[in-house]
Structure formats: C-alpha cells, structure tokens
Amino acid sequence: MSWYRRAVWFAKGLREYTSLFRSGYESASKRFGPADVEVDVAGKSFLVTGANSGIGKATAKGIAKRGGTVHMVCRNKERAEEAKAEIMTETGNQSIFLHILDISNPKEIWKFAEKFKNEHKLNVLINNAGCMVNQRELTEDGLEKNFATNTLGTYILTTALLPLLEKEADPRVRQQVVLTEQWAKAHRNIHFSVMHPGWADTPAVRSSMPDFYQKMKNTLRTEAQGADTVVWLAVSSEATKLPSGLFFQDRQPVATHLPLARTYSPPEDEEKLMQVLEEFSQKFKSTSSGT
C-alpha cells in the first residue's frame, strides 16, 4: 500500500474514531428525523439486559417514555430496584418488570428464558449487558468472565427467546456483530441489528477505563446520547426499512471494521464460533434441566 493511500486510510480511521465522542453525536443529530422516534409503542414488550445503569437504563427509560412494556434484566437486585423506581417515576409508565439474572451464568439463563416464554410475550430483545474485566476472572462454571457475559450469555438468551420473538409481528434483536450477521441470515423474519453507542459517560467506562475516562471525560457522550440509536433501532419504522444484520452508529449503517484495524475474520472462523457457542449452550441447557 502506498504512503498516500495509507495516509488516507489513517485519516479516515481517525475521523471515524473521533466521531464516537459527544461532538460526533451533536454533528450527526442534525440530520436525525425527530418523527422517527415520536411513536407510541404501548402494547409492545421489550426486554433490556443490563438495564439498571448506563446505556441500558437510558434505553429502558426511552422505551418506557413511549409507552412500551419494559422487562429489565439485571444482576444486582438493589441497584435494579432503584433504577426501576426512577424509570417509573420519570416516565409515569407502570408496566416495568424486573428480573434478576446474571448473564454470565448460562444455566440460569436457560431457566430464566423457559420461564419467561411461558409468562410473557416479546417483540424486541435488546442485549445490552456486558462487562469489561481487565484481569482474567473465571465464573463458577470455569468460563472466562468476559466471554461468558458478552458472548455466550448473549448467544444463549437470544437462542432461547427466538421462538417467542418469531410469534410476533416486527420482531427485533440487537447484539454483537458476528452473531447479528449470522442470525440475520438464518432468521429472515426477525430484524437483527447491532450498534456502537460511542464513548459515553457510563459506570462501565468510569470503572474499567479510569485513565481514559480522566483524560476524555469532558468529551464523552451522555448516557441518553449513547442510547439514542438503540431506542431508534427498537421503536422506529425507519430502522426496519434497512436490511437485517447491519452495524449502526448514530442511526446510520457503518462499516464493522475501522480502516487498517485488521479485525476481519474469515467465514470459516465465524461458522466455527457459532458451532462452538451452540455446543456450549446445549451443554449448559442439559445441565440446567437436570438431564
């Protein structure tokens, strides 16, 4: 690659990176269609994981303001109850339900999903829960904590709830990039999407990236700005006019890889990932049912 082309790619990557901060959102929001999210979603059911703080709470609040039934799936009961009370008070929406679940525990996810399917309907699944553990940490099942929470937990919860989603009109899911692309191919009647919230001032960023936070805190997005595209993907009819399986930033599809990032994976690796996740999930499903 010539020095000129490399310089162009570097400049493009830098521009895309800086767009993740508050100034990027403020610039992008000038082209937003306000009517896109001025909708009433009363009667629709939304499940949001990690809904007690940060982007998850802002998302749950945004949906509640529009009349949706919100199922908050959270790990910490005390913080979750505080968040639920705050959302109900600020929005006046009483259809807020709390479920205590650790997304890093695959057996408990299966149990939760089976119970949920028998008691509720579901229109939109928002896989927001995640962790950024900087030191190697294992779960009680011997799984690395980041993998268990961010990848396997997301896979199992979505897999388990797909039959429930398929019963509804206009079902939607938001989750990780490779999983989104693979499931979009396999489940044509469900609209899958994934998004980047940008760099937002959230508890996760403050605790997991303290040096970054101290240097950049005055440039970070608010939680509501970070959640804007999630809410748009969950409620707007404009979102489903675009193909399933895309990656979004500020309400627009964007490339899944930064220039020169070398983060591409060959199709066979992605297929292997799905295979391994399915094997793991079935192992823990049989364990959870006691068979």
PDB file of C-alpha atoms in Angstrom:
ATOM      1  CA  MET A   1       0.000   0.000   0.000  1.00  0.00           C
ATOM      2  CA  SER A   2       1.407   3.396  -0.975  1.00  0.00           C
ATOM      3  CA  TRP A   3       2.165   6.015   1.655  1.00  0.00           C
ATOM      4  CA  TYR A   4      -0.603   8.219   0.230  1.00  0.00           C
ATOM      5  CA  ARG A   5      -3.249   5.515   0.424  1.00  0.00           C
ATOM      6  CA  ARG A   6      -2.104   4.570   3.905  1.00  0.00           C
ATOM      7  CA  ALA A   7      -2.341   8.220   4.980  1.00  0.00           C
ATOM      8  CA  VAL A   8      -5.875   8.454   3.568  1.00  0.00           C
ATOM      9  CA  TRP A   9      -6.938   5.310   5.415  1.00  0.00           C
ATOM     10  CA  PHE A  10      -5.359   6.586   8.626  1.00  0.00           C
ATOM     11  CA  ALA A  11      -7.198   9.895   8.309  1.00  0.00           C
ATOM     12  CA  LYS A  12     -10.465   8.060   7.693  1.00  0.00           C
ATOM     13  CA  GLY A  13      -9.928   5.845  10.731  1.00  0.00           C
ATOM     14  CA  LEU A  14      -9.102   8.861  12.903  1.00  0.00           C
ATOM     15  CA  ARG A  15     -12.227  10.647  11.684  1.00  0.00           C
ATOM     16  CA  GLU A  16     -14.403   7.616  12.472  1.00  0.00           C
ATOM     17  CA  TYR A  17     -12.823   7.298  15.929  1.00  0.00           C
ATOM     18  CA  THR A  18     -13.353  10.946  16.842  1.00  0.00           C
ATOM     19  CA  SER A  19     -16.975  10.716  15.691  1.00  0.00           C
ATOM     20  CA  LEU A  20     -17.621   8.426  18.660  1.00  0.00           C
ATOM     21  CA  PHE A  21     -17.369  11.332  21.107  1.00  0.00           C
ATOM     22  CA  ARG A  22     -20.029  13.893  22.063  1.00  0.00           C
ATOM     23  CA  SER A  23     -19.140  16.253  19.210  1.00  0.00           C
ATOM     24  CA  GLY A  24     -19.722  13.415  16.760  1.00  0.00           C
ATOM     25  CA  TYR A  25     -23.203  12.819  18.136  1.00  0.00           C
ATOM     26  CA  GLU A  26     -24.052  16.512  18.088  1.00  0.00           C
ATOM     27  CA  SER A  27     -22.994  16.726  14.453  1.00  0.00           C
ATOM     28  CA  ALA A  28     -24.854  13.562  13.431  1.00  0.00           C
ATOM     29  CA  SER A  29     -28.036  14.517  15.292  1.00  0.00           C
ATOM     30  CA  LYS A  30     -28.567  17.465  12.919  1.00  0.00           C
ATOM     31  CA  ARG A  31     -29.731  15.004  10.262  1.00  0.00           C
ATOM     32  CA  PHE A  32     -31.982  12.926  12.589  1.00  0.00           C
ATOM     33  CA  GLY A  33     -35.675  12.793  11.773  1.00  0.00           C
ATOM     34  CA  PRO A  34     -37.404  13.663  15.087  1.00  0.00           C
ATOM     35  CA  ALA A  35     -40.581  11.901  13.952  1.00  0.00           C
ATOM     36  CA  ASP A  36     -38.674   8.600  13.733  1.00  0.00           C
ATOM     37  CA  VAL A  37     -38.866   8.106  17.493  1.00  0.00           C
ATOM     38  CA  GLU A  38     -42.049  10.075  18.182  1.00  0.00           C
ATOM     39  CA  VAL A  39     -44.013   6.840  18.354  1.00  0.00           C
ATOM     40  CA  ASP A  40     -46.364   5.099  20.754  1.00  0.00           C
ATOM     41  CA  VAL A  41     -45.258   1.521  21.415  1.00  0.00           C
ATOM     42  CA  ALA A  42     -47.908   0.714  24.017  1.00  0.00           C
ATOM     43  CA  GLY A  43     -48.756  -2.969  23.860  1.00  0.00           C
ATOM     44  CA  LYS A  44     -45.277  -3.959  22.714  1.00  0.00           C
ATOM     45  CA  SER A  45     -42.908  -5.838  25.016  1.00  0.00           C
ATOM     46  CA  PHE A  46     -39.184  -5.017  25.246  1.00  0.00           C
ATOM     47  CA  LEU A  47     -36.533  -6.955  27.166  1.00  0.00           C
ATOM     48  CA  VAL A  48     -33.375  -4.991  28.052  1.00  0.00           C
ATOM     49  CA  THR A  49     -30.430  -6.698  29.741  1.00  0.00           C
ATOM     50  CA  GLY A  50     -28.157  -4.649  31.999  1.00  0.00           C
ATOM     51  CA  ALA A  51     -30.962  -2.113  32.402  1.00  0.00           C
ATOM     52  CA  ASN A  52     -30.071  -0.784  35.854  1.00  0.00           C
ATOM     53  CA  SER A  53     -27.378   1.700  34.745  1.00  0.00           C
ATOM     54  CA  GLY A  54     -25.628   3.380  31.837  1.00  0.00           C
ATOM     55  CA  ILE A  55     -26.821   2.786  28.277  1.00  0.00           C
ATOM     56  CA  GLY A  56     -29.208   0.048  29.406  1.00  0.00           C
ATOM     57  CA  LYS A  57     -31.082   2.268  31.843  1.00  0.00           C
ATOM     58  CA  ALA A  58     -31.239   5.121  29.332  1.00  0.00           C
ATOM     59  CA  THR A  59     -32.633   2.688  26.755  1.00  0.00           C
ATOM     60  CA  ALA A  60     -35.235   1.305  29.161  1.00  0.00           C
ATOM     61  CA  LYS A  61     -36.252   4.849  30.077  1.00  0.00           C
ATOM     62  CA  GLY A  62     -36.527   5.879  26.423  1.00  0.00           C
ATOM     63  CA  ILE A  63     -38.809   2.947  25.653  1.00  0.00           C
ATOM     64  CA  ALA A  64     -40.884   3.483  28.801  1.00  0.00           C
ATOM     65  CA  LYS A  65     -41.462   7.125  27.790  1.00  0.00           C
ATOM     66  CA  ARG A  66     -43.027   5.831  24.604  1.00  0.00           C
ATOM     67  CA  GLY A  67     -45.421   3.517  26.438  1.00  0.00           C
ATOM     68  CA  GLY A  68     -43.686   0.186  25.928  1.00  0.00           C
ATOM     69  CA  THR A  69     -43.756  -2.654  28.431  1.00  0.00           C
ATOM     70  CA  VAL A  70     -40.179  -2.971  29.662  1.00  0.00           C
ATOM     71  CA  HIS A  71     -38.623  -6.093  31.147  1.00  0.00           C
ATOM     72  CA  MET A  72     -35.427  -5.112  32.954  1.00  0.00           C
ATOM     73  CA  VAL A  73     -32.959  -7.995  33.286  1.00  0.00           C
ATOM     74  CA  CYS A  74     -30.322  -7.096  35.876  1.00  0.00           C
ATOM     75  CA  ARG A  75     -27.753  -8.792  38.085  1.00  0.00           C
ATOM     76  CA  ASN A  76     -27.823  -6.546  41.168  1.00  0.00           C
ATOM     77  CA  LYS A  77     -31.261  -6.516  42.846  1.00  0.00           C
ATOM     78  CA  GLU A  78     -30.756  -3.366  44.919  1.00  0.00           C
ATOM     79  CA  ARG A  79     -29.496  -1.210  42.038  1.00  0.00           C
ATOM     80  CA  ALA A  80     -32.119  -2.662  39.741  1.00  0.00           C
ATOM     81  CA  GLU A  81     -34.972  -1.767  42.080  1.00  0.00           C
ATOM     82  CA  GLU A  82     -33.646   1.789  42.364  1.00  0.00           C
ATOM     83  CA  ALA A  83     -33.455   2.070  38.572  1.00  0.00           C
ATOM     84  CA  LYS A  84     -36.966   0.647  38.145  1.00  0.00           C
ATOM     85  CA  ALA A  85     -38.388   3.171  40.618  1.00  0.00           C
ATOM     86  CA  GLU A  86     -36.579   6.007  38.837  1.00  0.00           C
ATOM     87  CA  ILE A  87     -37.887   4.958  35.422  1.00  0.00           C
ATOM     88  CA  MET A  88     -41.461   4.578  36.669  1.00  0.00           C
ATOM     89  CA  THR A  89     -41.335   7.974  38.396  1.00  0.00           C
ATOM     90  CA  GLU A  90     -39.838   9.860  35.457  1.00  0.00           C
ATOM     91  CA  THR A  91     -41.976   8.271  32.739  1.00  0.00           C
ATOM     92  CA  GLY A  92     -45.221   7.560  34.558  1.00  0.00           C
ATOM     93  CA  ASN A  93     -45.159   4.097  32.960  1.00  0.00           C
ATOM     94  CA  GLN A  94     -46.176   1.372  35.405  1.00  0.00           C
ATOM     95  CA  SER A  95     -45.537  -1.521  33.002  1.00  0.00           C
ATOM     96  CA  ILE A  96     -41.948  -2.028  34.135  1.00  0.00           C
ATOM     97  CA  PHE A  97     -40.962  -5.517  35.261  1.00  0.00           C
ATOM     98  CA  LEU A  98     -37.751  -6.595  36.961  1.00  0.00           C
ATOM     99  CA  HIS A  99     -35.958  -9.922  36.520  1.00  0.00           C
ATOM    100  CA  ILE A 100     -32.786 -10.734  38.465  1.00  0.00           C
ATOM    101  CA  LEU A 101     -30.326 -12.706  36.345  1.00  0.00           C
ATOM    102  CA  ASP A 102     -26.555 -12.930  35.939  1.00  0.00           C
ATOM    103  CA  ILE A 103     -25.857 -13.066  32.195  1.00  0.00           C
ATOM    104  CA  SER A 104     -22.538 -14.812  32.891  1.00  0.00           C
ATOM    105  CA  ASN A 105     -24.407 -17.864  34.277  1.00  0.00           C
ATOM    106  CA  PRO A 106     -25.544 -19.996  31.301  1.00  0.00           C
ATOM    107  CA  LYS A 107     -27.600 -22.477  33.324  1.00  0.00           C
ATOM    108  CA  GLU A 108     -29.604 -19.666  34.938  1.00  0.00           C
ATOM    109  CA  ILE A 109     -30.163 -18.025  31.540  1.00  0.00           C
ATOM    110  CA  TRP A 110     -31.798 -21.177  30.210  1.00  0.00           C
ATOM    111  CA  LYS A 111     -34.030 -21.417  33.284  1.00  0.00           C
ATOM    112  CA  PHE A 112     -34.997 -17.762  33.043  1.00  0.00           C
ATOM    113  CA  ALA A 113     -35.796 -17.992  29.330  1.00  0.00           C
ATOM    114  CA  GLU A 114     -38.022 -21.033  29.721  1.00  0.00           C
ATOM    115  CA  LYS A 115     -39.992 -19.311  32.492  1.00  0.00           C
ATOM    116  CA  PHE A 116     -40.202 -16.043  30.562  1.00  0.00           C
ATOM    117  CA  LYS A 117     -41.561 -17.780  27.448  1.00  0.00           C
ATOM    118  CA  ASN A 118     -44.405 -19.264  29.483  1.00  0.00           C
ATOM    119  CA  GLU A 119     -45.417 -15.970  31.095  1.00  0.00           C
ATOM    120  CA  HIS A 120     -44.765 -13.130  28.643  1.00  0.00           C
ATOM    121  CA  LYS A 121     -44.696 -12.098  25.010  1.00  0.00           C
ATOM    122  CA  LEU A 122     -41.671 -10.397  23.422  1.00  0.00           C
ATOM    123  CA  ASN A 123     -41.387  -8.005  20.486  1.00  0.00           C
ATOM    124  CA  VAL A 124     -37.862  -6.649  20.931  1.00  0.00           C
ATOM    125  CA  LEU A 125     -34.794  -8.136  22.637  1.00  0.00           C
ATOM    126  CA  ILE A 126     -32.002  -5.693  23.477  1.00  0.00           C
ATOM    127  CA  ASN A 127     -28.789  -7.437  24.525  1.00  0.00           C
ATOM    128  CA  ASN A 128     -27.108  -4.575  26.340  1.00  0.00           C
ATOM    129  CA  ALA A 129     -25.497  -6.297  29.340  1.00  0.00           C
ATOM    130  CA  GLY A 130     -21.742  -6.633  29.109  1.00  0.00           C
ATOM    131  CA  CYS A 131     -18.580  -6.405  31.145  1.00  0.00           C
ATOM    132  CA  MET A 132     -15.008  -5.199  30.715  1.00  0.00           C
ATOM    133  CA  VAL A 133     -12.990  -7.247  33.196  1.00  0.00           C
ATOM    134  CA  ASN A 134      -9.328  -6.276  32.859  1.00  0.00           C
ATOM    135  CA  GLN A 135      -7.884  -9.179  34.866  1.00  0.00           C
ATOM    136  CA  ARG A 136      -8.543 -12.820  33.986  1.00  0.00           C
ATOM    137  CA  GLU A 137     -11.516 -13.974  36.014  1.00  0.00           C
ATOM    138  CA  LEU A 138     -13.414 -17.271  35.825  1.00  0.00           C
ATOM    139  CA  THR A 139     -17.088 -17.883  36.528  1.00  0.00           C
ATOM    140  CA  GLU A 140     -18.276 -20.733  38.732  1.00  0.00           C
ATOM    141  CA  ASP A 141     -18.574 -22.801  35.547  1.00  0.00           C
ATOM    142  CA  GLY A 142     -14.899 -22.213  34.706  1.00  0.00           C
ATOM    143  CA  LEU A 143     -15.657 -19.785  31.876  1.00  0.00           C
ATOM    144  CA  GLU A 144     -13.677 -16.599  31.295  1.00  0.00           C
ATOM    145  CA  LYS A 145     -15.909 -13.793  32.606  1.00  0.00           C
ATOM    146  CA  ASN A 146     -15.881 -11.534  29.531  1.00  0.00           C
ATOM    147  CA  PHE A 147     -16.648 -14.437  27.190  1.00  0.00           C
ATOM    148  CA  ALA A 148     -19.365 -15.805  29.458  1.00  0.00           C
ATOM    149  CA  THR A 149     -21.122 -12.445  29.717  1.00  0.00           C
ATOM    150  CA  ASN A 150     -20.541 -10.744  26.404  1.00  0.00           C
ATOM    151  CA  THR A 151     -20.693 -13.695  24.015  1.00  0.00           C
ATOM    152  CA  LEU A 152     -22.044 -16.976  25.407  1.00  0.00           C
ATOM    153  CA  GLY A 153     -24.679 -15.326  27.607  1.00  0.00           C
ATOM    154  CA  THR A 154     -25.913 -13.230  24.686  1.00  0.00           C
ATOM    155  CA  TYR A 155     -25.985 -16.289  22.450  1.00  0.00           C
ATOM    156  CA  ILE A 156     -27.975 -18.424  24.885  1.00  0.00           C
ATOM    157  CA  LEU A 157     -30.515 -15.746  25.786  1.00  0.00           C
ATOM    158  CA  THR A 158     -31.181 -14.955  22.129  1.00  0.00           C
ATOM    159  CA  THR A 159     -31.309 -18.612  21.086  1.00  0.00           C
ATOM    160  CA  ALA A 160     -33.748 -19.413  23.864  1.00  0.00           C
ATOM    161  CA  LEU A 161     -36.052 -16.482  23.076  1.00  0.00           C
ATOM    162  CA  LEU A 162     -36.079 -16.774  19.265  1.00  0.00           C
ATOM    163  CA  PRO A 163     -39.248 -18.936  19.265  1.00  0.00           C
ATOM    164  CA  LEU A 164     -41.026 -16.286  21.340  1.00  0.00           C
ATOM    165  CA  LEU A 165     -39.889 -13.478  19.027  1.00  0.00           C
ATOM    166  CA  GLU A 166     -40.989 -15.401  15.948  1.00  0.00           C
ATOM    167  CA  LYS A 167     -44.590 -15.372  17.202  1.00  0.00           C
ATOM    168  CA  GLU A 168     -44.792 -11.561  16.957  1.00  0.00           C
ATOM    169  CA  ALA A 169     -45.051  -9.079  14.126  1.00  0.00           C
ATOM    170  CA  ASP A 170     -41.988  -6.884  13.555  1.00  0.00           C
ATOM    171  CA  PRO A 171     -39.664  -8.710  15.994  1.00  0.00           C
ATOM    172  CA  ARG A 172     -36.224  -7.200  16.542  1.00  0.00           C
ATOM    173  CA  VAL A 173     -32.902  -8.078  18.246  1.00  0.00           C
ATOM    174  CA  ARG A 174     -29.762  -6.047  18.953  1.00  0.00           C
ATOM    175  CA  GLN A 175     -26.467  -7.825  19.826  1.00  0.00           C
ATOM    176  CA  GLN A 176     -22.835  -8.442  18.817  1.00  0.00           C
ATOM    177  CA  VAL A 177     -21.562  -8.033  15.267  1.00  0.00           C
ATOM    178  CA  VAL A 178     -20.770 -11.592  14.146  1.00  0.00           C
ATOM    179  CA  LEU A 179     -23.816 -13.064  15.902  1.00  0.00           C
ATOM    180  CA  THR A 180     -26.014 -10.401  14.308  1.00  0.00           C
ATOM    181  CA  GLU A 181     -24.737 -11.151  10.824  1.00  0.00           C
ATOM    182  CA  GLN A 182     -25.053 -14.910  11.232  1.00  0.00           C
ATOM    183  CA  TRP A 183     -28.553 -14.848  12.737  1.00  0.00           C
ATOM    184  CA  ALA A 184     -29.781 -12.349  10.170  1.00  0.00           C
ATOM    185  CA  LYS A 185     -29.003 -14.956   7.511  1.00  0.00           C
ATOM    186  CA  ALA A 186     -30.706 -17.757   9.427  1.00  0.00           C
ATOM    187  CA  HIS A 187     -33.859 -15.980  10.671  1.00  0.00           C
ATOM    188  CA  ARG A 188     -35.293 -13.860   7.875  1.00  0.00           C
ATOM    189  CA  ASN A 189     -38.478 -12.843   9.708  1.00  0.00           C
ATOM    190  CA  ILE A 190     -36.615 -11.225  12.633  1.00  0.00           C
ATOM    191  CA  HIS A 191     -34.793  -7.912  12.169  1.00  0.00           C
ATOM    192  CA  PHE A 192     -31.332  -8.107  13.718  1.00  0.00           C
ATOM    193  CA  SER A 193     -29.067  -5.115  14.233  1.00  0.00           C
ATOM    194  CA  VAL A 194     -26.066  -4.069  16.281  1.00  0.00           C
ATOM    195  CA  MET A 195     -24.808  -0.617  17.210  1.00  0.00           C
ATOM    196  CA  HIS A 196     -21.940   1.323  18.725  1.00  0.00           C
ATOM    197  CA  PRO A 197     -23.091   3.835  21.355  1.00  0.00           C
ATOM    198  CA  GLY A 198     -19.943   5.903  21.023  1.00  0.00           C
ATOM    199  CA  TRP A 199     -17.834   6.795  24.029  1.00  0.00           C
ATOM    200  CA  ALA A 200     -20.377   7.658  26.711  1.00  0.00           C
ATOM    201  CA  ASP A 201     -20.009   8.661  30.350  1.00  0.00           C
ATOM    202  CA  THR A 202     -21.213   5.394  31.902  1.00  0.00           C
ATOM    203  CA  PRO A 203     -20.287   3.460  35.070  1.00  0.00           C
ATOM    204  CA  ALA A 204     -18.624   0.802  32.911  1.00  0.00           C
ATOM    205  CA  VAL A 205     -16.287   3.303  31.258  1.00  0.00           C
ATOM    206  CA  ARG A 206     -15.503   5.027  34.555  1.00  0.00           C
ATOM    207  CA  SER A 207     -14.638   1.771  36.367  1.00  0.00           C
ATOM    208  CA  SER A 208     -12.999  -0.242  33.582  1.00  0.00           C
ATOM    209  CA  MET A 209     -11.106   2.543  31.794  1.00  0.00           C
ATOM    210  CA  PRO A 210     -10.191   5.043  34.545  1.00  0.00           C
ATOM    211  CA  ASP A 211      -7.213   6.604  32.746  1.00  0.00           C
ATOM    212  CA  PHE A 212      -9.181   7.049  29.530  1.00  0.00           C
ATOM    213  CA  TYR A 213     -12.100   8.483  31.490  1.00  0.00           C
ATOM    214  CA  GLN A 214      -9.971  11.066  33.309  1.00  0.00           C
ATOM    215  CA  LYS A 215      -8.426  12.283  30.059  1.00  0.00           C
ATOM    216  CA  MET A 216     -11.603  12.288  27.983  1.00  0.00           C
ATOM    217  CA  LYS A 217     -14.471  12.831  30.450  1.00  0.00           C
ATOM    218  CA  ASN A 218     -15.272  16.311  29.163  1.00  0.00           C
ATOM    219  CA  THR A 219     -15.734  14.986  25.619  1.00  0.00           C
ATOM    220  CA  LEU A 220     -17.845  11.903  26.362  1.00  0.00           C
ATOM    221  CA  ARG A 221     -21.440  11.491  25.301  1.00  0.00           C
ATOM    222  CA  THR A 222     -24.259  11.436  27.823  1.00  0.00           C
ATOM    223  CA  GLU A 223     -25.951   8.104  28.542  1.00  0.00           C
ATOM    224  CA  ALA A 224     -29.035   9.258  26.636  1.00  0.00           C
ATOM    225  CA  GLN A 225     -26.914  10.172  23.606  1.00  0.00           C
ATOM    226  CA  GLY A 226     -25.255   6.761  23.761  1.00  0.00           C
ATOM    227  CA  ALA A 227     -28.663   5.054  23.909  1.00  0.00           C
ATOM    228  CA  ASP A 228     -30.237   7.100  21.102  1.00  0.00           C
ATOM    229  CA  THR A 229     -29.524   4.625  18.315  1.00  0.00           C
ATOM    230  CA  VAL A 230     -30.633   1.666  20.454  1.00  0.00           C
ATOM    231  CA  VAL A 231     -34.001   3.289  21.033  1.00  0.00           C
ATOM    232  CA  TRP A 232     -34.235   4.210  17.335  1.00  0.00           C
ATOM    233  CA  LEU A 233     -33.498   0.625  16.310  1.00  0.00           C
ATOM    234  CA  ALA A 234     -36.052  -0.675  18.814  1.00  0.00           C
ATOM    235  CA  VAL A 235     -39.028   1.577  18.034  1.00  0.00           C
ATOM    236  CA  SER A 236     -38.625   3.312  14.668  1.00  0.00           C
ATOM    237  CA  SER A 237     -40.248   2.019  11.488  1.00  0.00           C
ATOM    238  CA  GLU A 238     -37.343   3.618   9.594  1.00  0.00           C
ATOM    239  CA  ALA A 239     -34.895   1.125  11.101  1.00  0.00           C
ATOM    240  CA  THR A 240     -36.629  -1.900   9.599  1.00  0.00           C
ATOM    241  CA  LYS A 241     -36.600  -0.372   6.121  1.00  0.00           C
ATOM    242  CA  LEU A 242     -32.880  -1.161   6.115  1.00  0.00           C
ATOM    243  CA  PRO A 243     -31.553  -4.728   5.708  1.00  0.00           C
ATOM    244  CA  SER A 244     -31.240  -7.005   8.711  1.00  0.00           C
ATOM    245  CA  GLY A 245     -27.769  -7.718  10.077  1.00  0.00           C
ATOM    246  CA  LEU A 246     -26.226  -4.238   9.809  1.00  0.00           C
ATOM    247  CA  PHE A 247     -23.960  -2.347  12.220  1.00  0.00           C
ATOM    248  CA  PHE A 248     -25.131   1.153  13.191  1.00  0.00           C
ATOM    249  CA  GLN A 249     -23.696   4.333  14.616  1.00  0.00           C
ATOM    250  CA  ASP A 250     -25.848   7.426  15.109  1.00  0.00           C
ATOM    251  CA  ARG A 251     -28.814   5.918  13.230  1.00  0.00           C
ATOM    252  CA  GLN A 252     -26.768   5.069  10.135  1.00  0.00           C
ATOM    253  CA  PRO A 253     -25.246   1.789   8.912  1.00  0.00           C
ATOM    254  CA  VAL A 254     -21.447   1.902   9.103  1.00  0.00           C
ATOM    255  CA  ALA A 255     -18.579  -0.464   8.366  1.00  0.00           C
ATOM    256  CA  THR A 256     -17.964  -3.108  11.016  1.00  0.00           C
ATOM    257  CA  HIS A 257     -14.198  -2.561  10.922  1.00  0.00           C
ATOM    258  CA  LEU A 258     -12.052   0.556  11.168  1.00  0.00           C
ATOM    259  CA  PRO A 259      -9.555   1.092   8.315  1.00  0.00           C
ATOM    260  CA  LEU A 260      -6.256  -0.768   8.900  1.00  0.00           C
ATOM    261  CA  ALA A 261      -7.674  -2.367  12.072  1.00  0.00           C
ATOM    262  CA  ARG A 262      -7.069  -5.917  10.809  1.00  0.00           C
ATOM    263  CA  THR A 263     -10.108  -7.184  12.743  1.00  0.00           C
ATOM    264  CA  TYR A 264     -11.668  -9.136   9.892  1.00  0.00           C
ATOM    265  CA  SER A 265     -12.389 -12.827  10.392  1.00  0.00           C
ATOM    266  CA  PRO A 266     -12.748 -15.428   7.618  1.00  0.00           C
ATOM    267  CA  PRO A 267     -16.198 -17.043   7.147  1.00  0.00           C
ATOM    268  CA  GLU A 268     -14.948 -20.404   8.367  1.00  0.00           C
ATOM    269  CA  ASP A 269     -13.882 -18.852  11.695  1.00  0.00           C
ATOM    270  CA  GLU A 270     -17.300 -17.260  12.134  1.00  0.00           C
ATOM    271  CA  GLU A 271     -19.013 -20.560  11.369  1.00  0.00           C
ATOM    272  CA  LYS A 272     -16.734 -22.276  13.889  1.00  0.00           C
ATOM    273  CA  LEU A 273     -17.645 -19.670  16.519  1.00  0.00           C
ATOM    274  CA  MET A 274     -21.352 -20.347  16.022  1.00  0.00           C
ATOM    275  CA  GLN A 275     -20.742 -24.073  16.224  1.00  0.00           C
ATOM    276  CA  VAL A 276     -18.751 -23.788  19.460  1.00  0.00           C
ATOM    277  CA  LEU A 277     -21.340 -21.494  21.016  1.00  0.00           C
ATOM    278  CA  GLU A 278     -24.107 -23.922  20.127  1.00  0.00           C
ATOM    279  CA  GLU A 279     -22.167 -26.810  21.687  1.00  0.00           C
ATOM    280  CA  PHE A 280     -21.567 -24.804  24.866  1.00  0.00           C
ATOM    281  CA  SER A 281     -25.176 -23.667  25.046  1.00  0.00           C
ATOM    282  CA  GLN A 282     -26.590 -27.172  24.691  1.00  0.00           C
ATOM    283  CA  LYS A 283     -24.209 -28.449  27.356  1.00  0.00           C
ATOM    284  CA  PHE A 284     -25.498 -25.912  29.851  1.00  0.00           C
ATOM    285  CA  LYS A 285     -29.098 -26.393  28.741  1.00  0.00           C
ATOM    286  CA  SER A 286     -28.970 -30.091  29.654  1.00  0.00           C
ATOM    287  CA  THR A 287     -27.267 -29.222  32.938  1.00  0.00           C
ATOM    288  CA  SER A 288     -29.922 -26.651  33.839  1.00  0.00           C
ATOM    289  CA  SER A 289     -32.726 -29.146  33.237  1.00  0.00           C
ATOM    290  CA  GLY A 290     -31.022 -31.789  35.325  1.00  0.00           C
ATOM    291  CA  THR A 291     -30.764 -34.293  32.484  1.00  0.00           C
TER     292      THR A 291
END
